[in-house]
Coordinates of C-alpha atoms in Angstrom, one line a residue:
X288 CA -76.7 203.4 -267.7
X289 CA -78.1 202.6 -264.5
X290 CA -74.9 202.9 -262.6
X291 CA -73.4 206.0 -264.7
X292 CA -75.6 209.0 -263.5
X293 CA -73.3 208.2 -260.4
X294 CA -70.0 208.8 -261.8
X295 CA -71.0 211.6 -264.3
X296 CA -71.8 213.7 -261.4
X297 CA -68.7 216.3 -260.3
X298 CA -67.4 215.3 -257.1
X299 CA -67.8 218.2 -255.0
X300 CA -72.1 217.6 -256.1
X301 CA -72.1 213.8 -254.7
X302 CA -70.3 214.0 -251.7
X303 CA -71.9 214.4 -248.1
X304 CA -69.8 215.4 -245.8
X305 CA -66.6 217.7 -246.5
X306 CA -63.1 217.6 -244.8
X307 CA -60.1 220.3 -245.8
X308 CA -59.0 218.2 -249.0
X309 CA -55.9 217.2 -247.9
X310 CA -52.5 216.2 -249.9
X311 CA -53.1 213.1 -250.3
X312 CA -57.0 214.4 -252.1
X313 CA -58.9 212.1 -249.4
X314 CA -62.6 213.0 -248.5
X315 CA -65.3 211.4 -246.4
X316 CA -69.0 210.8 -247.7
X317 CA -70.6 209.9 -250.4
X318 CA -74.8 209.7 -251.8
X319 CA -76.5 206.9 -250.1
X320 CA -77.8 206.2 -254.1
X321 CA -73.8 205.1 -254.6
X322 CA -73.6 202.9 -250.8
X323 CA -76.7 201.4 -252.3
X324 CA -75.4 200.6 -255.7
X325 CA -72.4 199.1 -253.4
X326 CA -74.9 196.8 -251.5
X327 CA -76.5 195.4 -254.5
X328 CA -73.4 194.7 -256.4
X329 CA -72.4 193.2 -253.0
X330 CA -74.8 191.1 -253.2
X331 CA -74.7 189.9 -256.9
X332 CA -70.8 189.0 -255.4
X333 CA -71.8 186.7 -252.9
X334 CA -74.2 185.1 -255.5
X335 CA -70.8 184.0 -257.2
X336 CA -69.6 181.9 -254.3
X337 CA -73.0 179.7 -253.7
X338 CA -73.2 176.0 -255.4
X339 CA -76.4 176.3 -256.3
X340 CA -75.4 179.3 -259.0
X341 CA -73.2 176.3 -260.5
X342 CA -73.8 174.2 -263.6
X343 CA -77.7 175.4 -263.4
X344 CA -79.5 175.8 -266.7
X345 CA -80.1 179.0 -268.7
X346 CA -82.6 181.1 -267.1
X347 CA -82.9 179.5 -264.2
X348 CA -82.5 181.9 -260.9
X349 CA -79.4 183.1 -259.2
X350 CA -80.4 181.9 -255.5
X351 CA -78.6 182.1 -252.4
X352 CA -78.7 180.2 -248.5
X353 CA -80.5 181.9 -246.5
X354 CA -80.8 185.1 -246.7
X355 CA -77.0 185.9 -248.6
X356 CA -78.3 187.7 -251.5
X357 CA -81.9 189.0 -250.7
X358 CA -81.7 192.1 -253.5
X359 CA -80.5 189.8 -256.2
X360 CA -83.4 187.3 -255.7
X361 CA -86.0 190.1 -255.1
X362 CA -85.2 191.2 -258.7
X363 CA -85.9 187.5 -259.7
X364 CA -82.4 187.0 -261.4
X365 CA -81.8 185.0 -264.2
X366 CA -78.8 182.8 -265.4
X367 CA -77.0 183.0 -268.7
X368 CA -73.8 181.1 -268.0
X369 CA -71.9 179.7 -265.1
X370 CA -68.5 179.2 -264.4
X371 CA -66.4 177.4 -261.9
X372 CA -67.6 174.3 -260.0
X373 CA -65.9 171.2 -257.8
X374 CA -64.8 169.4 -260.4
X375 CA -63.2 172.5 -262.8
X376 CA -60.1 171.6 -264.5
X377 CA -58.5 174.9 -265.3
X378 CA -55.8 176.5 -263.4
X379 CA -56.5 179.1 -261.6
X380 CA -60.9 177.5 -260.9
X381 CA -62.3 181.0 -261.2
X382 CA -66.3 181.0 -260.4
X383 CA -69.1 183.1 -261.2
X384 CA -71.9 183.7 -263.5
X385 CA -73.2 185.7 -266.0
X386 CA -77.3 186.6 -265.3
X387 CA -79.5 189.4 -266.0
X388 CA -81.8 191.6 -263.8
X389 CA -84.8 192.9 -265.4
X390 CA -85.9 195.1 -263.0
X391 CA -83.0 197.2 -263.3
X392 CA -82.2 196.2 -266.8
X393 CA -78.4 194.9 -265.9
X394 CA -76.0 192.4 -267.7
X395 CA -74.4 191.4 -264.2
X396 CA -70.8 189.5 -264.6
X397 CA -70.1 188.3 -261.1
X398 CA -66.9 186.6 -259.8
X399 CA -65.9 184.8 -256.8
X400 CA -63.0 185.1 -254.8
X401 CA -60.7 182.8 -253.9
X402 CA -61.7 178.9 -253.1
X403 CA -58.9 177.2 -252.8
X404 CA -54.9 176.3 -253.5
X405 CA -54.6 176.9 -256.5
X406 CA -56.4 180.1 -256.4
X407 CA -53.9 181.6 -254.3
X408 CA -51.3 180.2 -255.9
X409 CA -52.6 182.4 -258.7
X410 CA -52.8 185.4 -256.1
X411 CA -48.9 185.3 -255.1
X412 CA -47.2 184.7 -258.5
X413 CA -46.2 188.5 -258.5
X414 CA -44.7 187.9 -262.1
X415 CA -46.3 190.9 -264.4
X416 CA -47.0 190.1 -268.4
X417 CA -47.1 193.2 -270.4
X418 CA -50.6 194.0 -271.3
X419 CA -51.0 194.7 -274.8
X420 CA -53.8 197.4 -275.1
X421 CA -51.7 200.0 -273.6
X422 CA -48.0 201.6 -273.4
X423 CA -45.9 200.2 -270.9
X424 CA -48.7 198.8 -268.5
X425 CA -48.3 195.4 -267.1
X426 CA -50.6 193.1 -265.1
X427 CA -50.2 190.3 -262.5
X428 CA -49.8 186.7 -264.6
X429 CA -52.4 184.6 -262.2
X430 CA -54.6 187.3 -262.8
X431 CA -54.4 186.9 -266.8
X432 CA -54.5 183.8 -266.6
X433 CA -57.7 183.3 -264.4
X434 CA -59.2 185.7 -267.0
X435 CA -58.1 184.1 -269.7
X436 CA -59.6 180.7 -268.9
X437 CA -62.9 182.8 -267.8
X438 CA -62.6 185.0 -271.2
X439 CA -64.7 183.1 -274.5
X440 CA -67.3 182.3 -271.7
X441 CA -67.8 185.6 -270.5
X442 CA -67.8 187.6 -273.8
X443 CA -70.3 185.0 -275.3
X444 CA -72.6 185.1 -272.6
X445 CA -72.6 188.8 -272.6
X446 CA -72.9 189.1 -276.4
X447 CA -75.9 186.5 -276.2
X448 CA -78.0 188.8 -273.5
X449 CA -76.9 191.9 -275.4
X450 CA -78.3 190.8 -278.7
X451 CA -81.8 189.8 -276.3
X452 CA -81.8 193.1 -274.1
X453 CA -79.7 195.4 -276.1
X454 CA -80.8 198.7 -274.0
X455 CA -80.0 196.6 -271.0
X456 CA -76.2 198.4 -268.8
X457 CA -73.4 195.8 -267.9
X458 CA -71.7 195.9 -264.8
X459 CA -68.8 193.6 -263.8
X460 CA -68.3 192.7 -259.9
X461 CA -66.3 190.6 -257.7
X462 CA -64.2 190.0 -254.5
X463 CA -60.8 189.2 -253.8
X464 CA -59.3 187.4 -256.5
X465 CA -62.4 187.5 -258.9
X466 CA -62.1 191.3 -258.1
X467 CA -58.8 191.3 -260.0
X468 CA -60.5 189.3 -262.3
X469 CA -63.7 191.0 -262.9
X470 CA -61.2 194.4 -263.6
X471 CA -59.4 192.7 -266.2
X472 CA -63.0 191.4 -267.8
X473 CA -64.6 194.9 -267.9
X474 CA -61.2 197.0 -269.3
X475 CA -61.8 194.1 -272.1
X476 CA -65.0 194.8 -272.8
X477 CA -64.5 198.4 -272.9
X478 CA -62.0 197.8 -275.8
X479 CA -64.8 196.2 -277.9
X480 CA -67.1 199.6 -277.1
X481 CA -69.3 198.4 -274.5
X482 CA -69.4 200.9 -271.6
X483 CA -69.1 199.1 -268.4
X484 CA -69.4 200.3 -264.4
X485 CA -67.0 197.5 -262.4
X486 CA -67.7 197.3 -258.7
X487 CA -65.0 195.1 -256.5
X488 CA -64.3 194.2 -253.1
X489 CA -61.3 193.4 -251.5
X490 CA -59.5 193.6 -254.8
X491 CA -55.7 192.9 -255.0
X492 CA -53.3 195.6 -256.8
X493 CA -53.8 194.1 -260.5
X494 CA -51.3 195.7 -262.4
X495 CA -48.2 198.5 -262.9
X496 CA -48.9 202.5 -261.9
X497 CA -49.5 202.0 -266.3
X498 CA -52.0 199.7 -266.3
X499 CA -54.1 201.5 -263.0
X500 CA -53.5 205.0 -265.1
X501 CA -55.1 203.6 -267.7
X502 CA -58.0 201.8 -266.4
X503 CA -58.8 205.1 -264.1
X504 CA -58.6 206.9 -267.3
X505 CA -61.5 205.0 -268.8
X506 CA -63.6 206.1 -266.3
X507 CA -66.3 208.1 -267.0
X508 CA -66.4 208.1 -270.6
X509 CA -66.4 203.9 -270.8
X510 CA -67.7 203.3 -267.5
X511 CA -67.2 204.1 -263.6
X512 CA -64.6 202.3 -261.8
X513 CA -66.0 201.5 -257.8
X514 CA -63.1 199.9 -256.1
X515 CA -63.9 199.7 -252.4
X516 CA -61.8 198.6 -249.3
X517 CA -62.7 197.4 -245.9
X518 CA -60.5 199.0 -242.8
X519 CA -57.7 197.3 -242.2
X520 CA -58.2 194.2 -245.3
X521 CA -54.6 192.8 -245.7
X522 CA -55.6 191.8 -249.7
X523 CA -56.0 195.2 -251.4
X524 CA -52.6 195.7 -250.0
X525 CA -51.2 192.9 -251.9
X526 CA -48.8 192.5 -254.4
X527 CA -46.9 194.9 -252.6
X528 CA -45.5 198.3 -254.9
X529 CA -42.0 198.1 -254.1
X530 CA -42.6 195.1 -256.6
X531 CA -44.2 197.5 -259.2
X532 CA -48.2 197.2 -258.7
X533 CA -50.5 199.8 -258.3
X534 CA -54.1 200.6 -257.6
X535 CA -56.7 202.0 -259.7
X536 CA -58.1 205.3 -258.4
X537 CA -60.9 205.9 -256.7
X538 CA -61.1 203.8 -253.5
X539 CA -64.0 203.9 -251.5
X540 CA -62.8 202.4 -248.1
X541 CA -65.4 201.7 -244.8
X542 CA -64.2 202.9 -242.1
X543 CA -64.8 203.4 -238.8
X544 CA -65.6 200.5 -237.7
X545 CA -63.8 196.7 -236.8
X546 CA -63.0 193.8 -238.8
X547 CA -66.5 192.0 -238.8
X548 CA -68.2 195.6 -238.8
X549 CA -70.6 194.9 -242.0
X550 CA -73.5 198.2 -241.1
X551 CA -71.9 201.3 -242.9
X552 CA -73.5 204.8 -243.8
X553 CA -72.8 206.7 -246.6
X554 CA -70.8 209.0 -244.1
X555 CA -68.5 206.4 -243.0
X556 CA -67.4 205.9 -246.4
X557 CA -63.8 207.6 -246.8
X558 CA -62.9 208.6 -250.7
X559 CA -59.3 208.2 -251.8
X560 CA -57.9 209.7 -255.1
X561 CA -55.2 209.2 -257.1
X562 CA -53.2 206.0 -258.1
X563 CA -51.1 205.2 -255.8
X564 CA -52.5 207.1 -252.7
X565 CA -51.1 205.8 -249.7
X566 CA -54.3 206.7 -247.6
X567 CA -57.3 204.6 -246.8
X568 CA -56.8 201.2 -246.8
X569 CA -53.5 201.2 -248.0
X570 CA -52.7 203.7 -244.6
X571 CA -53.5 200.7 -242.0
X572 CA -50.4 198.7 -243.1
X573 CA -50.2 194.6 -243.0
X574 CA -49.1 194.1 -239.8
X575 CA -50.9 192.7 -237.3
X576 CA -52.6 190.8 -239.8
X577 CA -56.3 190.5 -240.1
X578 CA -57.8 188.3 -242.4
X579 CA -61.5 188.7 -241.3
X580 CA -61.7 192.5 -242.5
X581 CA -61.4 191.0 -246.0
X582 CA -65.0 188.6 -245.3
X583 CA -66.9 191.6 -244.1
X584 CA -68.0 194.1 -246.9
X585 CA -71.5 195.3 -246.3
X586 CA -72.1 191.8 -245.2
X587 CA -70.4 188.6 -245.1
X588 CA -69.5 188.4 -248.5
X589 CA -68.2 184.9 -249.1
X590 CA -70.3 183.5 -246.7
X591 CA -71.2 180.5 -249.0
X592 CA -67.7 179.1 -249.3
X593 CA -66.7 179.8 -245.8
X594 CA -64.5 182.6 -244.0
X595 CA -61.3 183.6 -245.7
X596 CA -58.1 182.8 -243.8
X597 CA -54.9 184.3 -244.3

């Protein structure tokens, strides 16, 4: 896969810069080949949130405003389904797309974060629903249902450009809320033996310390996870444990820098292991609040819908 040569290599091979590995197993530095696989998939993300990705037809290209998504239309992207639009009926309105790269052979599910209301009325139901494809785990009820009403579209769309480029890798991204929902669409299409590499920004806790064992279990065998965090982000933070939820491990958090700060190196890039590890982002706390950390990853990620407020 073209993402998996990353996470097949040992840790102590990838990693630039070395600290004393402290309790908590937190390290600082990773290959520039990984902070560029983050800016591309960054990039595919804020494809998700522009109109004109909506309602288009098959094959046409996933295009940007200005100059939002430059990597995704040098590879001359193409469209297999969309999802999401102004006038969407379902719930929870997730958006995104479906498209292929062929210069770097990719199957590239993309999600948006949140738009609107009812998106983050999905975001703060903290019920869990048991989730069926493992013991004990549980996962956040707006986040199965915004996958669910996402779910025949996606597998469809992926099983069409599978049957077309079958040597061709999937990866699943997204930010904020479709972050949640892009981790619930690649552990599904792990179970029907597809491996998968799922890159998110800004993603919410999604589940019980079950559900984030098992999904950073999959990893490498089914695909790598790439979770990454910005400073002080009050989402990633959110639903809160002493309700239950946990986070997958590894986080990749930038640091360093400020809340709009969008030019990281691969040194600035702390690495936090372990489910539940209450370093990196998860160390800055939610108070003062700071919505615009949660805009800014590697560039203004939603900046076709407008600045997230919180």
């Amino acid at each position: 896969m073209f993402f998996s040569q990353e996470v097949s290599i040992p840790a102590h091979e990838y990693l630039i810069f070395y600290l004393p590995l402290p309790a908590d197993n937190t390290t600082t530095g990773i290959t520039q080949a990984l902070l560029d696989n983050f800016k591309l998939l960054a990039n595919f993300t804020s494809a998700s949130y522009c109109p004109s990705n909506e309602n288009s037809t098959v094959g046409s290209p996933v295009t940007c405003t200005g100059t939002i998504c430059p990597l995704v239309e040098a590879d001359v992207v193409t469209s297999v389904a969309e999802f999401g639009s102004e006038n969407d009926t379902t719930v929870s309105d997730i958006k995104g797309y479906v498209a292929l790269d062929p210069v770097r052979s990719l199957i590239v599910v993309a999600f948006a974060g949140s738009g609107n209301v009812r998106n983050w009325l999905a975001d703060f139901t903290f019920e869990e629903l048991p989730y069926a494809d493992c013991n004990a785990c549980s996962i956040h009820s707006g986040f199965a249902t915004g996958w669910s009403e996402r779910r025949s579209t996606v597998l469809a769309a992926v099983s069409t450009a599978l049957l077309a480029h079958p040597d061709y890798s999937i990866v699943v991204t997204g930010h904020s809320l479709g972050a949640a929902v892009g981790t619930l669409a690649a552990v599904e299409l792990r179970s029907l033996n597809h491996s998968v590499d799922v890159y998110t920004y800004g993603s919410p806790r999604v589940g019980n310390e079950a559900f984030a064992d098992f999904v950073t279990s999959q990893s490498p065998t089914q695909g790598g996870n790439f979770r990454m965090t910005h400073v002080n982000d009050p989402v990633p933070q959110l639903p809160p444990t002493w309700v239950g939820y946990q986070h997958t491990s590894p986080e990749y958090w930038l640091s360093g820098g400020n809340a709009t700060t969008e030019d990281y190196g691969a040194q600035d890039v702390v690495v936090c292991e372990g489910v539940g590890n209450e370093g990196c982002n998860a160390g800055t706390g939610l108070v003062p609040i700071d919505g615009e950390a949660h805009n800014h990853y590697l560039g203004l990620i939603d900046a076709c819908s407008g600045p997230f407020s919180f």
